PDB file of C-alpha atoms in Angstrom:
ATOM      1  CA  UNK O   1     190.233   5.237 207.998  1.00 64.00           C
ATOM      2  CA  UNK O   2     189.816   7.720 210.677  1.00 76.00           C
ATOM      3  CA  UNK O   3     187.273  10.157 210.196  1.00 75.00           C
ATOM      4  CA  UNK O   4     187.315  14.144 210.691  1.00 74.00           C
ATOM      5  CA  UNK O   5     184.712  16.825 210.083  1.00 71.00           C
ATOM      6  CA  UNK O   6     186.265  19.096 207.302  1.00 67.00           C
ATOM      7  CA  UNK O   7     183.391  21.731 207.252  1.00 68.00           C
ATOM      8  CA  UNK O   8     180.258  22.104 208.754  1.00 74.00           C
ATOM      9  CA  UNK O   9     177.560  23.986 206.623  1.00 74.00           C
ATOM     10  CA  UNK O  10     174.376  26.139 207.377  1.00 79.00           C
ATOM     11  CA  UNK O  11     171.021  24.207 208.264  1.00 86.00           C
ATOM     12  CA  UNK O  12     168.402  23.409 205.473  1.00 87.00           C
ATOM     13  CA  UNK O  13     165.294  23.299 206.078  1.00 88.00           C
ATOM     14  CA  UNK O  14     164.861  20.107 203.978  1.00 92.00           C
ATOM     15  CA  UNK O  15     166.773  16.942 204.112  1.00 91.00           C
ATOM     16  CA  UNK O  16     170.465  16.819 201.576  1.00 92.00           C
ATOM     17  CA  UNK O  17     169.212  14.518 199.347  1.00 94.00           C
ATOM     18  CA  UNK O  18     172.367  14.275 196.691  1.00 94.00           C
ATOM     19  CA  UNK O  19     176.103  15.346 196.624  1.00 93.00           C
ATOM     20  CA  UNK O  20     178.920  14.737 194.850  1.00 94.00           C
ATOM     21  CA  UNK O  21     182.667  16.454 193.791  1.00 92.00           C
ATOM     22  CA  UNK O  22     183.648  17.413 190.323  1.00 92.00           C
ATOM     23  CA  UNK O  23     186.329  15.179 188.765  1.00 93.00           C
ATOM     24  CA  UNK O  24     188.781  17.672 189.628  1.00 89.00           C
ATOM     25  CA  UNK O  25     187.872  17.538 193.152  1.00 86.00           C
ATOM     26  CA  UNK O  26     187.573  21.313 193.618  1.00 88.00           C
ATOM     27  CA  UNK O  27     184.419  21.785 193.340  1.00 91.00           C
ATOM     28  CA  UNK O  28     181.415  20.013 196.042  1.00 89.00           C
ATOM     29  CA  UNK O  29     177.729  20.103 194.314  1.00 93.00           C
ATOM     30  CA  UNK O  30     175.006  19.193 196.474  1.00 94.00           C
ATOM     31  CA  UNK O  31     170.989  19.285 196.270  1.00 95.00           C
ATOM     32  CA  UNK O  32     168.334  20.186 199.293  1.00 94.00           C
ATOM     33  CA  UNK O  33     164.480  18.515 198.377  1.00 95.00           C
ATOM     34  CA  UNK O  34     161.789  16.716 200.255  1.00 95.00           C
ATOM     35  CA  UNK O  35     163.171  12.635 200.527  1.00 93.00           C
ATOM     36  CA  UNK O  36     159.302  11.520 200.511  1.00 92.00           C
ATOM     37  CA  UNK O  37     160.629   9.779 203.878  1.00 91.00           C
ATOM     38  CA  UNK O  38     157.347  11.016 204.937  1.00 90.00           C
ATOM     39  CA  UNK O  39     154.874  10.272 202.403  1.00 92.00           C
ATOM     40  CA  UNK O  40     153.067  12.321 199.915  1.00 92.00           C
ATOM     41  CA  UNK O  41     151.866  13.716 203.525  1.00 93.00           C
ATOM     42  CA  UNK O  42     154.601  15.490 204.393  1.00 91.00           C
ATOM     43  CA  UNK O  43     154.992  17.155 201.011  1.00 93.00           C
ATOM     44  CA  UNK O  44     154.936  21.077 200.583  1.00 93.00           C
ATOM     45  CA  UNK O  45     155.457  22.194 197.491  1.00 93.00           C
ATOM     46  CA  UNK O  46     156.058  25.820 198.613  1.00 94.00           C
ATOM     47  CA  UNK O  47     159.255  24.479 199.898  1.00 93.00           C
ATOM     48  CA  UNK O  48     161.513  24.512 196.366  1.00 94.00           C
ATOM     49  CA  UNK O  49     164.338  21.986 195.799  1.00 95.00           C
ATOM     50  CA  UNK O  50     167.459  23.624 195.730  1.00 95.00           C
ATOM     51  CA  UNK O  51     171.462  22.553 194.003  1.00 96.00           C
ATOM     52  CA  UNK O  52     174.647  24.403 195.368  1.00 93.00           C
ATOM     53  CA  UNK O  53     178.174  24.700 194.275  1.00 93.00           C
ATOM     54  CA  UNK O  54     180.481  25.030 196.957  1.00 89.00           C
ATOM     55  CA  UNK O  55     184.418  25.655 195.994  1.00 88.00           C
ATOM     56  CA  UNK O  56     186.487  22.890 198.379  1.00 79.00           C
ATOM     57  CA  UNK O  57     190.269  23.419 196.943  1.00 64.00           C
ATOM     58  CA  UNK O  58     191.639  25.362 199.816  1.00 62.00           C
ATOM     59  CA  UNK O  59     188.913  23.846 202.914  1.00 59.00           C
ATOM     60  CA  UNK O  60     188.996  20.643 202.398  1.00 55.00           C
ATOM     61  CA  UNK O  61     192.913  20.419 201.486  1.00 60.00           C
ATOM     62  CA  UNK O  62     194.320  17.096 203.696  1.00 60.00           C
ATOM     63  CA  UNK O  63     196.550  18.050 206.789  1.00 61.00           C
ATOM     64  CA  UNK O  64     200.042  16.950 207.031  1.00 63.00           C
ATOM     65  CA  UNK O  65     200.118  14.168 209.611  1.00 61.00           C
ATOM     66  CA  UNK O  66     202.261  14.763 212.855  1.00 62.00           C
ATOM     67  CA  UNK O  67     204.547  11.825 213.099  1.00 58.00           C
TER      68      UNK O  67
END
C-alpha cells in the first residue's frame, strides 16, 4: 500500500524497457533498449540493447514495521 524506494540504480542511457524477479525472488532481471517512443527516427543502432541480473535477497529484504 505505501510505497518506498528500495534501491536506486545507475542511469542508462536508454529507456528500461522490461524487468522482472525470478520465482525465487532473489534474483531482479531487467533489459535497457530503444522503446521506439520516438519513431524509427530516434533509432541508433550503435546504441546495443542490454539484460542485467541484479542479486536482491539481502537489498530488497522487507523492514520490520515499528508499531
Amino acid at each position: 500500500d505505501a510505497r518506498t524506494k528500495l534501491k536506486t540504480s545507475e542511469a542508462f542511457d536508454q529507456p528500461l524497457t522490461s524487468c522482472c524477479f525470478n520465482p525465487q525472488g532473489n534474483v531482479f532481471c531487467y533489459a535497457t533498449s530503444y522503446d521506439w517512443s520516438k519513431g524509427h527516427e530516434g533509432f541508433d543502432p550503435n546504441k546495443k540493447p542490454h539484460i542485467f541480473l541484479r542479486s536482491c535477497f539481502d537489498e530488497l529484504k522487507p523492514s520490520m514495521k515499528k508499531t
